[in-house]
Amino acid sequence: MKVFSHMFLLTYFIIGLGAAREDTFKAQYDWGLMLWRKGEYKQAINQLEEMSKRWPDSSVIYSLLGQFQIKMDDYGEAKKWFKKAEERDENNPETHYYLGICSRELSLHKPPLLRQLEMKRSREHFEWVTQTFPDYKDVWYQFAILDKYKRHYKDAVIKAETQARIKPYVPHIISGAHWLYDIFLDHKNPEEWLLAQEGFRADYFLAELYRREEKFRQADSILQNLIDCPIEYLKVPVFLSYARMYSQQNRGKDVQNSFYRAIDSLETVVEAALVFQDIKFVLTDTELDYYLSLNNIAELRRFFRLFWQRRNPVPAAPLNFRLIEHYRRLVYAEAYYRYDGERTWFNNPDKERYLRFPRVFNLNRIFNDKGLVYIRHGKPDDYAADVGEDIPQNESWLYYKRGNNKKLIFHFFIDENASGNNWRLKAEIPRALAFSRINWDKIFHRIYSASYLDYLNIKTEMTELSKKDVMVGLNSDRHSWPKETKSLSFPFYLSSFKGRGDSTRCEIYYGLSIEDLLLKTDEDAAGDEIIWGFKAVDNHFNDIHKEVKRISLSDIRDMTDSLGMYIDQITFSSDTSQHLLSLYLQGIKENEKGGYTFRYHPPFYDDKSIKMSELELARTIQPSADAGSFGKKGLSVIPQPDRSFYKNNPVYVYFELYNLPVEYGKKIQYTLEYNIETIKKYNQNIFSKIAGIFTKSKEKIFNRVERSSAQRDVVEYIALDLSAKDAGEYELTVHAKIPGKSATVSSKAGFTLL
């Protein structure tokens, strides 16, 4: 009985020890995974390496170490760990799968004979998996990439098609298959092979081939048939193809409609992945992170819509010109900047690897670096290229600073070890190239005139500047207008008043003239009209107010004859959060456009303290029971949109006061002060200009008016006689003061006397 007890205890101890070891293994393994997920990559690898010493026969540890190294793009180190895993479990599909990937990627960095040997090893591993576990992960797709590297493009497409049939609902597999088909179109007469295939993808890419060759009738015929295809997801790429085709035909409205038809058709993440392929070239790292966090179709649809709304230069326009410009750039890059070859250290002109790139840079697989920059920023404002003996193929692009977009300079080279269209970015240029870029930046003048030793120091400085430009430039984008666009301008300004409840009433006054519309004669057709639009959105791009008006030229001429310009106003109510406001003008001709977009934070007119509205400067104010859109509190207030007045005419000023401290209906006294300060005088003679040099303070006019009211909210207006003033620019400030009270409120507005 005692022997049995001792044996039982010994057995229990051994089993317990084994369980403890298993618990320790799992705990340490999980700890390594957690470190990796937290971004502590080196610590995670160190953790697993220590585990490999304690459990040297565990293929699981070696496999995970290999996967970590692949994620860090160290395929040599990854291969070492997977070989250890293979020694311990030679029939594990995971090991062969990753060894195939490692050998494939390592082959790109080896001389021809060793490259062929590494590719052969990769093929053997992929063949083992496809023959033994054909459904394993995305092994057919990874095998297809090997064929692409070997320039066996048709074989790559066949394997990608096999993979897509096995796993048709995995986004990267379908988008990857589209990528390989797309590359196939550039090589070895694909038309005959595509015509011989049976399948919707072959038909689709045959249409794409025709589109790229500008055989639009043949492309359209196939695409129309595919819209009725029972494969639902195919509608999305069809609509995206139409967007490109319409861009090739300069049909901007149809480009936009096709893109949004694709968005409206989204039903699956596979379809979203295909839309992503069209916009990824202008993503920021922040947008990429947000996109990857989305997990339902409604969120993805909203993401794609907001993506272009945020970039729209004139949200009030019926068309999103940035979206249309994006597709124009895409099809241009498709024609001139395609490159699907290998990008390795060997053919990289930036061999020192000075440059660092945002993560979105690595999403590109079909364009050279010129193409990426072009899609983001459009045609450069200036470019330079030098040709000569011992001078590598080079080109530099300059983009001027515009608005929030900083000045950017990019240097492109084709390395001596590169071929074809493999233009890549480089951090610095040889000294011999500085002269052709000498007016771009002072650093090029310094390089050109420097001694050799000074040049080495300046070269380091240029490298730092290039690093910043590349990081900023490839993580941002800018809009550019077609060169045939004619810019229209029109005057406007904005005032605000207390609205109903807690809202603010905003008013935008705008004017149109025949001169602003580029019309020089009276010979325009009777039915001609222009389009004027306004849009206000909140910080989430939800519409607050939107209006589109078609205004006939005859109406513009009639009002111009009586008032000097066509005058109108838009009124809308809003809360007091920050808004994005946009105004748009479409002229008679398609290429005539104008617009303004700006941020506006409406003031809040609460009920607690005395407030003054913003000032409205008007050409006339008079009592009126019905003044239409110009009516205010029983008055007709016709604004002056350009705030320019002939000095012999009065300057009318309208404003409102709120929350006067009236008690029991008794009148309260208050004082209004009108201060006019000279900003700039026009047409001064020489003596006036000399005198102005010695004037220390700006000239001011002061006018005081005593007022009283028994109402808490009052309307005020005045006609100012400024006939004695010189022509020039002025600023009006109105103060309201209540005797015995410390509170003073004021508003100001600039104007011009002619």
CSV table of N, CA, C and O in Angstrom, one decimal, residues 606-713:
chain,number,residue,atom,x,y,z
A,606,ASP,N,-25.6,85.4,-26.5
A,606,ASP,CA,-26.3,84.9,-25.4
A,606,ASP,C,-27.3,85.9,-24.8
A,606,ASP,O,-27.3,87.1,-25.2
A,607,ASP,N,-28.1,85.5,-23.8
A,607,ASP,CA,-29.1,86.4,-23.2
A,607,ASP,C,-28.6,87.0,-21.9
A,607,ASP,O,-29.4,87.6,-21.2
A,608,LYS,N,-27.3,86.9,-21.6
A,608,LYS,CA,-26.9,87.3,-20.3
A,608,LYS,C,-26.2,88.6,-20.2
A,608,LYS,O,-26.3,89.4,-19.2
A,609,SER,N,-25.5,89.0,-21.2
A,609,SER,CA,-24.8,90.3,-21.2
A,609,SER,C,-25.0,91.0,-22.5
A,609,SER,O,-25.4,90.5,-23.5
A,610,ILE,N,-24.7,92.3,-22.5
A,610,ILE,CA,-24.9,93.2,-23.6
A,610,ILE,C,-24.0,92.7,-24.8
A,610,ILE,O,-22.8,92.4,-24.6
A,611,LYS,N,-24.6,92.6,-26.0
A,611,LYS,CA,-23.8,92.2,-27.2
A,611,LYS,C,-24.1,93.1,-28.3
A,611,LYS,O,-25.2,93.7,-28.4
A,612,MET,N,-23.2,93.1,-29.3
A,612,MET,CA,-23.4,93.9,-30.5
A,612,MET,C,-23.2,92.9,-31.7
A,612,MET,O,-22.2,92.1,-31.7
A,613,SER,N,-24.1,93.0,-32.6
A,613,SER,CA,-23.9,92.2,-33.8
A,613,SER,C,-22.7,92.7,-34.6
A,613,SER,O,-22.1,93.7,-34.3
A,614,GLU,N,-22.4,91.9,-35.7
A,614,GLU,CA,-21.4,92.4,-36.6
A,614,GLU,C,-22.0,93.5,-37.5
A,614,GLU,O,-23.3,93.6,-37.5
A,615,LEU,N,-21.2,94.3,-38.1
A,615,LEU,CA,-21.7,95.5,-38.9
A,615,LEU,C,-22.0,95.1,-40.3
A,615,LEU,O,-21.3,94.3,-40.9
A,616,GLU,N,-23.1,95.6,-40.8
A,616,GLU,CA,-23.4,95.4,-42.2
A,616,GLU,C,-23.3,96.8,-42.9
A,616,GLU,O,-24.0,97.8,-42.5
A,617,LEU,N,-22.4,96.9,-43.8
A,617,LEU,CA,-22.3,98.2,-44.6
A,617,LEU,C,-23.1,98.1,-45.8
A,617,LEU,O,-23.0,97.2,-46.6
A,618,ALA,N,-24.0,99.1,-46.0
A,618,ALA,CA,-25.0,99.1,-47.0
A,618,ALA,C,-25.0,100.3,-47.9
A,618,ALA,O,-24.5,101.4,-47.5
A,619,ARG,N,-25.5,100.1,-49.1
A,619,ARG,CA,-25.6,101.2,-50.0
A,619,ARG,C,-26.9,102.1,-49.7
A,619,ARG,O,-26.9,103.3,-50.0
A,620,THR,N,-27.9,101.4,-49.3
A,620,THR,CA,-29.1,102.1,-48.9
A,620,THR,C,-29.8,101.4,-47.7
A,620,THR,O,-29.7,100.2,-47.6
A,621,ILE,N,-30.4,102.2,-46.8
A,621,ILE,CA,-31.3,101.7,-45.8
A,621,ILE,C,-32.5,102.6,-45.7
A,621,ILE,O,-32.4,103.8,-45.6
A,622,GLN,N,-33.7,101.9,-45.8
A,622,GLN,CA,-34.9,102.7,-45.7
A,622,GLN,C,-36.0,101.8,-45.2
A,622,GLN,O,-36.0,100.6,-45.4
A,623,PRO,N,-37.1,102.5,-44.6
A,623,PRO,CA,-38.2,101.7,-44.1
A,623,PRO,C,-38.9,101.0,-45.2
A,623,PRO,O,-39.1,101.5,-46.3
A,624,SER,N,-39.3,99.7,-44.9
A,624,SER,CA,-40.0,98.9,-46.0
A,624,SER,C,-40.7,97.8,-45.3
A,624,SER,O,-40.1,97.1,-44.5
A,625,ALA,N,-42.0,97.6,-45.6
A,625,ALA,CA,-42.8,96.5,-45.1
A,625,ALA,C,-42.4,95.2,-45.7
A,625,ALA,O,-42.5,94.2,-45.1
A,626,ASP,N,-42.0,95.2,-47.0
A,626,ASP,CA,-41.7,94.0,-47.7
A,626,ASP,C,-40.5,94.2,-48.6
A,626,ASP,O,-40.6,94.8,-49.7
A,627,ALA,N,-39.3,93.9,-48.1
A,627,ALA,CA,-38.0,94.1,-48.8
A,627,ALA,C,-37.4,92.8,-49.4
A,627,ALA,O,-36.3,92.8,-49.8
A,628,GLY,N,-38.2,91.7,-49.3
A,628,GLY,CA,-37.7,90.5,-49.9
A,628,GLY,C,-36.5,90.0,-49.1
A,628,GLY,O,-36.4,90.1,-47.8
A,629,SER,N,-35.5,89.5,-49.8
A,629,SER,CA,-34.3,89.0,-49.1
A,629,SER,C,-33.5,90.0,-48.4
A,629,SER,O,-32.7,89.7,-47.5
A,630,PHE,N,-33.7,91.3,-48.7
A,630,PHE,CA,-33.0,92.4,-48.1
A,630,PHE,C,-33.7,93.0,-46.8
A,630,PHE,O,-33.3,93.9,-46.3
A,631,GLY,N,-34.8,92.4,-46.5
A,631,GLY,CA,-35.6,92.9,-45.4
A,631,GLY,C,-35.1,92.5,-44.0
A,631,GLY,O,-34.6,91.4,-43.8
A,632,LYS,N,-35.1,93.5,-43.1
A,632,LYS,CA,-34.6,93.3,-41.7
A,632,LYS,C,-35.4,94.2,-40.8
A,632,LYS,O,-35.3,95.5,-40.9
A,633,LYS,N,-36.2,93.7,-39.9
A,633,LYS,CA,-36.8,94.4,-38.8
A,633,LYS,C,-37.6,95.7,-39.4
A,633,LYS,O,-37.5,96.8,-38.8
A,634,GLY,N,-38.3,95.5,-40.5
A,634,GLY,CA,-39.1,96.6,-41.0
A,634,GLY,C,-38.3,97.5,-41.9
A,634,GLY,O,-38.7,98.6,-42.3
A,635,LEU,N,-37.0,97.1,-42.2
A,635,LEU,CA,-36.2,98.0,-43.1
A,635,LEU,C,-35.8,97.2,-44.3
A,635,LEU,O,-35.7,96.0,-44.3
A,636,SER,N,-35.5,98.0,-45.3
A,636,SER,CA,-34.8,97.4,-46.5
A,636,SER,C,-33.4,97.8,-46.5
A,636,SER,O,-33.0,99.0,-46.5
A,637,VAL,N,-32.5,96.8,-46.3
A,637,VAL,CA,-31.1,97.0,-46.1
A,637,VAL,C,-30.4,96.4,-47.3
A,637,VAL,O,-30.2,95.1,-47.4
A,638,ILE,N,-30.0,97.2,-48.3
A,638,ILE,CA,-29.3,96.7,-49.5
A,638,ILE,C,-27.8,96.7,-49.2
A,638,ILE,O,-27.2,97.8,-49.2
A,639,PRO,N,-27.1,95.6,-49.1
A,639,PRO,CA,-25.7,95.6,-48.8
A,639,PRO,C,-24.8,96.1,-49.9
A,639,PRO,O,-25.3,96.1,-51.1
A,640,GLN,N,-23.6,96.5,-49.6
A,640,GLN,CA,-22.6,96.8,-50.6
A,640,GLN,C,-21.5,95.7,-50.5
A,640,GLN,O,-20.6,95.7,-49.7
A,641,PRO,N,-21.6,94.7,-51.4
A,641,PRO,CA,-20.7,93.5,-51.2
A,641,PRO,C,-19.2,93.8,-51.2
A,641,PRO,O,-18.5,93.1,-50.5
A,642,ASP,N,-18.8,94.8,-52.0
A,642,ASP,CA,-17.4,95.1,-52.1
A,642,ASP,C,-17.0,96.1,-51.0
A,642,ASP,O,-15.8,96.4,-50.9
A,643,ARG,N,-18.0,96.6,-50.2
A,643,ARG,CA,-17.7,97.6,-49.2
A,643,ARG,C,-16.9,98.8,-49.7
A,643,ARG,O,-16.0,99.3,-49.1
A,644,SER,N,-17.2,99.2,-51.0
A,644,SER,CA,-16.6,100.3,-51.6
A,644,SER,C,-17.7,101.4,-51.9
A,644,SER,O,-18.7,101.0,-52.4
A,645,PHE,N,-17.4,102.6,-51.5
A,645,PHE,CA,-18.4,103.7,-51.6
A,645,PHE,C,-17.8,104.9,-52.3
A,645,PHE,O,-16.7,105.3,-52.0
A,646,TYR,N,-18.6,105.5,-53.1
A,646,TYR,CA,-18.1,106.8,-53.6
A,646,TYR,C,-18.3,107.8,-52.5
A,646,TYR,O,-19.3,107.9,-51.8
A,647,LYS,N,-17.3,108.6,-52.3
A,647,LYS,CA,-17.2,109.5,-51.1
A,647,LYS,C,-18.3,110.5,-51.0
A,647,LYS,O,-18.7,111.1,-50.0
A,648,ASN,N,-18.9,110.8,-52.2
A,648,ASN,CA,-20.0,111.8,-52.2
A,648,ASN,C,-21.3,111.2,-51.8
A,648,ASN,O,-22.3,111.9,-51.7
A,649,ASN,N,-21.4,109.8,-51.7
A,649,ASN,CA,-22.6,109.1,-51.3
A,649,ASN,C,-22.4,108.7,-49.8
A,649,ASN,O,-21.3,108.4,-49.3
A,650,PRO,N,-23.5,108.7,-49.0
A,650,PRO,CA,-23.4,108.3,-47.6
A,650,PRO,C,-23.0,106.8,-47.5
A,650,PRO,O,-23.3,106.0,-48.4
A,651,VAL,N,-22.3,106.5,-46.4
A,651,VAL,CA,-22.0,105.1,-46.1
A,651,VAL,C,-23.1,104.7,-45.0
A,651,VAL,O,-23.0,105.2,-43.9
A,652,TYR,N,-23.9,103.7,-45.3
A,652,TYR,CA,-24.9,103.3,-44.4
A,652,TYR,C,-24.4,102.1,-43.6
A,652,TYR,O,-23.7,101.2,-44.1
A,653,VAL,N,-24.7,102.2,-42.3
A,653,VAL,CA,-24.3,101.2,-41.3
A,653,VAL,C,-25.5,100.6,-40.6
A,653,VAL,O,-26.2,101.4,-40.0
A,654,TYR,N,-25.6,99.3,-40.6
A,654,TYR,CA,-26.7,98.6,-39.8
A,654,TYR,C,-26.1,97.6,-38.8
A,654,TYR,O,-25.1,96.9,-39.1
A,655,PHE,N,-26.6,97.6,-37.6
A,655,PHE,CA,-26.2,96.6,-36.6
A,655,PHE,C,-27.3,96.5,-35.6
A,655,PHE,O,-28.3,97.3,-35.6
A,656,GLU,N,-27.2,95.6,-34.7
A,656,GLU,CA,-28.2,95.3,-33.7
A,656,GLU,C,-27.5,95.2,-32.3
A,656,GLU,O,-26.4,94.7,-32.2
A,657,LEU,N,-28.2,95.7,-31.3
A,657,LEU,CA,-27.7,95.5,-29.9
A,657,LEU,C,-28.7,94.6,-29.2
A,657,LEU,O,-29.9,94.6,-29.4
A,658,TYR,N,-28.1,93.7,-28.3
A,658,TYR,CA,-28.9,92.7,-27.6
A,658,TYR,C,-28.6,92.8,-26.1
A,658,TYR,O,-27.6,93.2,-25.6
A,659,ASN,N,-29.7,92.5,-25.3
A,659,ASN,CA,-29.6,92.4,-23.9
A,659,ASN,C,-29.3,93.7,-23.1
A,659,ASN,O,-28.5,93.7,-22.2
A,660,LEU,N,-29.9,94.8,-23.6
A,660,LEU,CA,-29.7,96.1,-22.9
A,660,LEU,C,-30.4,95.9,-21.5
A,660,LEU,O,-31.4,95.3,-21.4
A,661,PRO,N,-29.8,96.4,-20.5
A,661,PRO,CA,-30.3,96.2,-19.1
A,661,PRO,C,-31.5,97.0,-18.8
A,661,PRO,O,-31.5,97.9,-17.9
A,662,VAL,N,-32.6,96.8,-19.5
A,662,VAL,CA,-33.9,97.5,-19.3
A,662,VAL,C,-34.6,96.8,-18.2
A,662,VAL,O,-34.8,95.6,-18.2
A,663,GLU,N,-35.2,97.6,-17.3
A,663,GLU,CA,-36.0,97.1,-16.2
A,663,GLU,C,-37.4,97.7,-16.1
A,663,GLU,O,-37.5,99.0,-16.2
A,664,TYR,N,-38.4,96.9,-16.0
A,664,TYR,CA,-39.7,97.3,-15.9
A,664,TYR,C,-40.2,98.2,-17.0
A,664,TYR,O,-41.0,99.1,-16.8
A,665,GLY,N,-39.7,98.0,-18.2
A,665,GLY,CA,-40.1,98.8,-19.4
A,665,GLY,C,-39.6,100.2,-19.4
A,665,GLY,O,-40.1,101.0,-20.3
A,666,LYS,N,-38.8,100.6,-18.5
A,666,LYS,CA,-38.2,102.0,-18.4
A,666,LYS,C,-37.1,102.1,-19.5
A,666,LYS,O,-36.3,101.2,-19.7
A,667,LYS,N,-37.1,103.3,-20.1
A,667,LYS,CA,-36.1,103.6,-21.1
A,667,LYS,C,-34.7,103.6,-20.4
A,667,LYS,O,-34.6,104.1,-19.3
A,668,ILE,N,-33.7,103.2,-21.2
A,668,ILE,CA,-32.3,103.2,-20.7
A,668,ILE,C,-31.5,104.1,-21.7
A,668,ILE,O,-31.7,104.0,-22.9
A,669,GLN,N,-30.6,104.9,-21.2
A,669,GLN,CA,-29.8,105.7,-22.0
A,669,GLN,C,-28.5,105.0,-22.4
A,669,GLN,O,-28.0,104.2,-21.6
A,670,TYR,N,-28.0,105.1,-23.6
A,670,TYR,CA,-26.8,104.6,-24.0
A,670,TYR,C,-26.1,105.4,-25.1
A,670,TYR,O,-26.8,106.3,-25.7
A,671,THR,N,-24.9,105.3,-25.3
A,671,THR,CA,-24.1,106.1,-26.2
A,671,THR,C,-23.5,105.3,-27.3
A,671,THR,O,-22.9,104.2,-27.0
A,672,LEU,N,-23.6,105.7,-28.5
A,672,LEU,CA,-22.9,105.1,-29.7
A,672,LEU,C,-21.8,105.9,-30.2
A,672,LEU,O,-22.0,107.1,-30.4
A,673,GLU,N,-20.7,105.4,-30.3
A,673,GLU,CA,-19.5,106.1,-30.8
A,673,GLU,C,-19.1,105.5,-32.1
A,673,GLU,O,-18.9,104.2,-32.2
A,674,TYR,N,-18.9,106.3,-33.1
A,674,TYR,CA,-18.4,105.8,-34.4
A,674,TYR,C,-17.0,106.4,-34.7
A,674,TYR,O,-16.8,107.6,-34.8
A,675,ASN,N,-16.1,105.5,-34.7
A,675,ASN,CA,-14.7,105.9,-34.9
A,675,ASN,C,-14.2,105.4,-36.3
A,675,ASN,O,-14.4,104.2,-36.6
A,676,ILE,N,-13.7,106.3,-37.1
A,676,ILE,CA,-13.2,105.9,-38.4
A,676,ILE,C,-11.7,106.2,-38.5
A,676,ILE,O,-11.3,107.4,-38.3
A,677,GLU,N,-10.9,105.2,-38.8
A,677,GLU,CA,-9.5,105.3,-38.8
A,677,GLU,C,-9.0,105.1,-40.2
A,677,GLU,O,-9.4,104.2,-40.9
A,678,THR,N,-8.1,106.0,-40.6
A,678,THR,CA,-7.5,106.0,-42.0
A,678,THR,C,-6.5,104.9,-42.0
A,678,THR,O,-5.5,104.9,-41.2
A,679,ILE,N,-6.6,104.0,-42.9
A,679,ILE,CA,-5.6,102.9,-43.1
A,679,ILE,C,-4.7,103.2,-44.2
A,679,ILE,O,-3.4,103.1,-44.1
A,680,LYS,N,-5.2,103.7,-45.3
A,680,LYS,CA,-4.4,104.1,-46.5
A,680,LYS,C,-5.1,105.0,-47.4
A,680,LYS,O,-6.3,104.9,-47.7
A,681,LYS,N,-4.4,106.1,-47.8
A,681,LYS,CA,-5.0,107.1,-48.7
A,681,LYS,C,-4.5,106.8,-50.1
A,681,LYS,O,-3.4,106.4,-50.4
A,682,TYR,N,-5.5,107.1,-51.1
A,682,TYR,CA,-5.2,106.9,-52.5
A,682,TYR,C,-4.8,108.2,-53.1
A,682,TYR,O,-5.3,109.3,-52.7
A,683,ASN,N,-4.1,108.2,-54.2
A,683,ASN,CA,-3.8,109.3,-55.1
A,683,ASN,C,-3.3,110.6,-54.3
A,683,ASN,O,-3.8,111.7,-54.6
A,684,GLN,N,-2.4,110.4,-53.4
A,684,GLN,CA,-1.8,111.5,-52.7
A,684,GLN,C,-0.8,112.2,-53.6
A,684,GLN,O,-0.1,111.6,-54.4
A,685,ASN,N,-0.7,113.5,-53.5
A,685,ASN,CA,0.3,114.2,-54.2
A,685,ASN,C,1.6,114.1,-53.4
A,685,ASN,O,1.7,113.6,-52.3
A,686,ILE,N,2.7,114.6,-54.0
A,686,ILE,CA,4.0,114.4,-53.4
A,686,ILE,C,4.2,115.0,-52.1
A,686,ILE,O,4.8,114.5,-51.2
A,687,PHE,N,3.5,116.2,-51.9
A,687,PHE,CA,3.6,116.9,-50.6
A,687,PHE,C,2.9,116.2,-49.5
A,687,PHE,O,3.3,116.1,-48.4
A,688,SER,N,1.7,115.6,-49.9
A,688,SER,CA,1.0,114.8,-48.9
A,688,SER,C,1.8,113.6,-48.5
A,688,SER,O,1.8,113.2,-47.3
A,689,LYS,N,2.4,112.9,-49.4
A,689,LYS,CA,3.2,111.7,-49.1
A,689,LYS,C,4.4,112.1,-48.2
A,689,LYS,O,4.7,111.4,-47.2
A,690,ILE,N,5.1,113.2,-48.5
A,690,ILE,CA,6.2,113.6,-47.6
A,690,ILE,C,5.7,113.9,-46.2
A,690,ILE,O,6.3,113.5,-45.2
A,691,ALA,N,4.5,114.6,-46.1
A,691,ALA,CA,4.0,115.0,-44.8
A,691,ALA,C,3.6,113.7,-44.1
A,691,ALA,O,3.7,113.6,-42.8
A,692,GLY,N,3.1,112.7,-44.8
A,692,GLY,CA,2.7,111.4,-44.2
A,692,GLY,C,3.9,110.7,-43.5
A,692,GLY,O,3.7,110.0,-42.5
A,693,ILE,N,5.1,111.0,-44.0
A,693,ILE,CA,6.3,110.3,-43.4
A,693,ILE,C,6.5,110.7,-42.0
A,693,ILE,O,6.9,109.9,-41.1
A,694,PHE,N,6.1,112.0,-41.7
A,694,PHE,CA,6.4,112.5,-40.4
A,694,PHE,C,5.2,112.4,-39.5
A,694,PHE,O,5.2,112.9,-38.3
A,695,THR,N,4.1,111.8,-40.0
A,695,THR,CA,2.9,111.6,-39.1
A,695,THR,C,3.0,110.3,-38.3
A,695,THR,O,3.2,109.3,-38.8
A,696,LYS,N,2.9,110.5,-37.0
A,696,LYS,CA,3.2,109.3,-36.1
A,696,LYS,C,1.9,108.5,-35.9
A,696,LYS,O,2.0,107.3,-35.7
A,697,SER,N,0.7,109.1,-36.0
A,697,SER,CA,-0.5,108.3,-35.7
A,697,SER,C,-1.4,108.4,-36.9
A,697,SER,O,-1.4,109.4,-37.7
A,698,LYS,N,-2.3,107.4,-37.1
A,698,LYS,CA,-3.2,107.4,-38.2
A,698,LYS,C,-4.4,108.4,-37.9
A,698,LYS,O,-4.8,108.5,-36.7
A,699,GLU,N,-4.9,109.1,-38.9
A,699,GLU,CA,-6.0,110.0,-38.8
A,699,GLU,C,-7.3,109.3,-38.4
A,699,GLU,O,-7.6,108.2,-38.9
A,700,LYS,N,-8.0,109.9,-37.4
A,700,LYS,CA,-9.2,109.3,-36.9
A,700,LYS,C,-10.4,110.3,-36.9
A,700,LYS,O,-10.2,111.5,-36.8
A,701,ILE,N,-11.6,109.8,-37.2
A,701,ILE,CA,-12.8,110.6,-37.1
A,701,ILE,C,-13.6,110.1,-35.9
A,701,ILE,O,-13.8,108.8,-35.8
A,702,PHE,N,-14.2,111.0,-35.1
A,702,PHE,CA,-15.0,110.5,-34.0
A,702,PHE,C,-16.3,111.1,-34.0
A,702,PHE,O,-16.5,112.3,-34.3
A,703,ASN,N,-17.4,110.3,-33.9
A,703,ASN,CA,-18.8,110.8,-33.9
A,703,ASN,C,-19.5,110.1,-32.8
A,703,ASN,O,-19.4,108.9,-32.6
A,704,ARG,N,-20.3,110.9,-32.0
A,704,ARG,CA,-21.0,110.3,-30.8
A,704,ARG,C,-22.5,110.6,-31.0
A,704,ARG,O,-22.9,111.7,-31.3
A,705,VAL,N,-23.3,109.6,-30.7
A,705,VAL,CA,-24.8,109.7,-30.7
A,705,VAL,C,-25.3,109.2,-29.4
A,705,VAL,O,-25.0,108.1,-29.0
A,706,GLU,N,-26.2,110.0,-28.8
A,706,GLU,CA,-26.9,109.6,-27.6
A,706,GLU,C,-28.2,108.9,-28.0
A,706,GLU,O,-29.0,109.5,-28.8
A,707,ARG,N,-28.5,107.8,-27.4
A,707,ARG,CA,-29.7,107.0,-27.7
A,707,ARG,C,-30.4,106.5,-26.5
A,707,ARG,O,-29.8,106.5,-25.4
A,708,SER,N,-31.7,106.1,-26.6
A,708,SER,CA,-32.4,105.5,-25.5
A,708,SER,C,-33.4,104.5,-26.0
A,708,SER,O,-33.8,104.5,-27.2
A,709,SER,N,-33.7,103.5,-25.2
A,709,SER,CA,-34.6,102.5,-25.6
A,709,SER,C,-35.3,101.8,-24.4
A,709,SER,O,-34.6,101.7,-23.3
A,710,ALA,N,-36.5,101.4,-24.6
A,710,ALA,CA,-37.2,100.6,-23.5
A,710,ALA,C,-37.2,99.1,-23.9
A,710,ALA,O,-37.8,98.3,-23.2
A,711,GLN,N,-36.5,98.7,-25.0
A,711,GLN,CA,-36.4,97.3,-25.5
A,711,GLN,C,-35.0,96.8,-25.2
A,711,GLN,O,-34.0,97.5,-25.2
A,712,ARG,N,-35.0,95.5,-24.8
A,712,ARG,CA,-33.7,94.8,-24.6
A,712,ARG,C,-32.9,94.7,-25.9
A,712,ARG,O,-31.7,94.8,-25.8
A,713,ASP,N,-33.6,94.4,-27.0
A,713,ASP,CA,-32.9,94.2,-28.3
A,713,ASP,C,-33.3,95.4,-29.2
A,713,ASP,O,-34.5,95.6,-29.3
